[in-house]
Amino acid sequence: MTVFAKLPLLLLGLLMTHSAHAEPLKDFTNMLAAETFAGRIEASESALVANSVSGILAAVHFKPGDTVEKGQLLFEIAAPAYEQKLAASRAVENRREAELATAEAEARRQAKLGTRDVVSEQAVQDAMDRLILAKVALQEAQAHRALAELELASTQIRAPISGQIGLARKQVGTYLDTENGQALAQIVHTDTVRVVYGMPYKSLIALDQSTPEGLSALMERFQVDLHLPGDVQPLAQGGRVLFAESVLAANETLRIWAEIPNLERGLIPGLNVEVKVSFPN
């Protein structure tokens, strides 16, 4: 869904003033064909890769510039300490399970004796209290084991999104802690990118004059094509406007973001391009 920010009062006033002198849409289309707008490529999505557990960085499983898929293994932190922690937590959990089984059997035995008045009510209650404590102890052990499993799994750091990954910011053998929130790499999604460009208000006034459809409705129909500066052949075609906002500056420009396919990944964030706007047939 296309979203447009509220245009400045100056522009609205100009649109209202000139709307009575409408010209055919084809005149505006011809004007667009003769104009280009300076644009810049931005990533449609990016993510930092970071560690959530401490330890020695043991392996890096990518090269800078690789295209990685979501969930792909990128880094490994030395795991032996976490494997031992998990083994110890499982041992405690097993012991707590055995203690619970014993407490359950004892509670049943005391309850049966209590029905025959062989033991006191206090003895029966004590057995029930020990059973409750055994259940709580098992739950605590299970939580520690689950945390140990999570920490062990976190020694394998995987891609949070698909895209192109940059340089590894830490070398194998580096100790990674979690207190400083160390970023290990950045992934930029490149299947689609965004281009941001500016369109002067005078162009938008001509657009509003050209048809009764209204400015927002027409901008939703924009097709955005990209060219390298001075290149006739399009670098990419078929972009659609996502968002626009007014720029309160002396040049009176509406800043527009459009999303455009980048299947061949030739559109690199930071690249300066020329933007051509048209209405598809």
Coordinates of C-alpha atoms in Angstrom, one line a residue, residues 108-119 124:
R108 CA 1.2 -43.0 48.1
R109 CA 2.5 -45.3 50.8
Q110 CA 1.9 -42.8 53.6
A111 CA -1.6 -42.0 52.3
K112 CA -2.4 -45.7 52.3
L113 CA -1.1 -46.1 55.8
G114 CA -3.0 -43.0 56.9
T115 CA -6.3 -44.5 55.8
R116 CA -5.6 -47.4 58.2
D117 CA -4.5 -45.1 61.0
V118 CA -1.1 -46.7 61.0
V119 CA 0.6 -43.3 60.7
V124 CA 0.9 -38.1 55.6

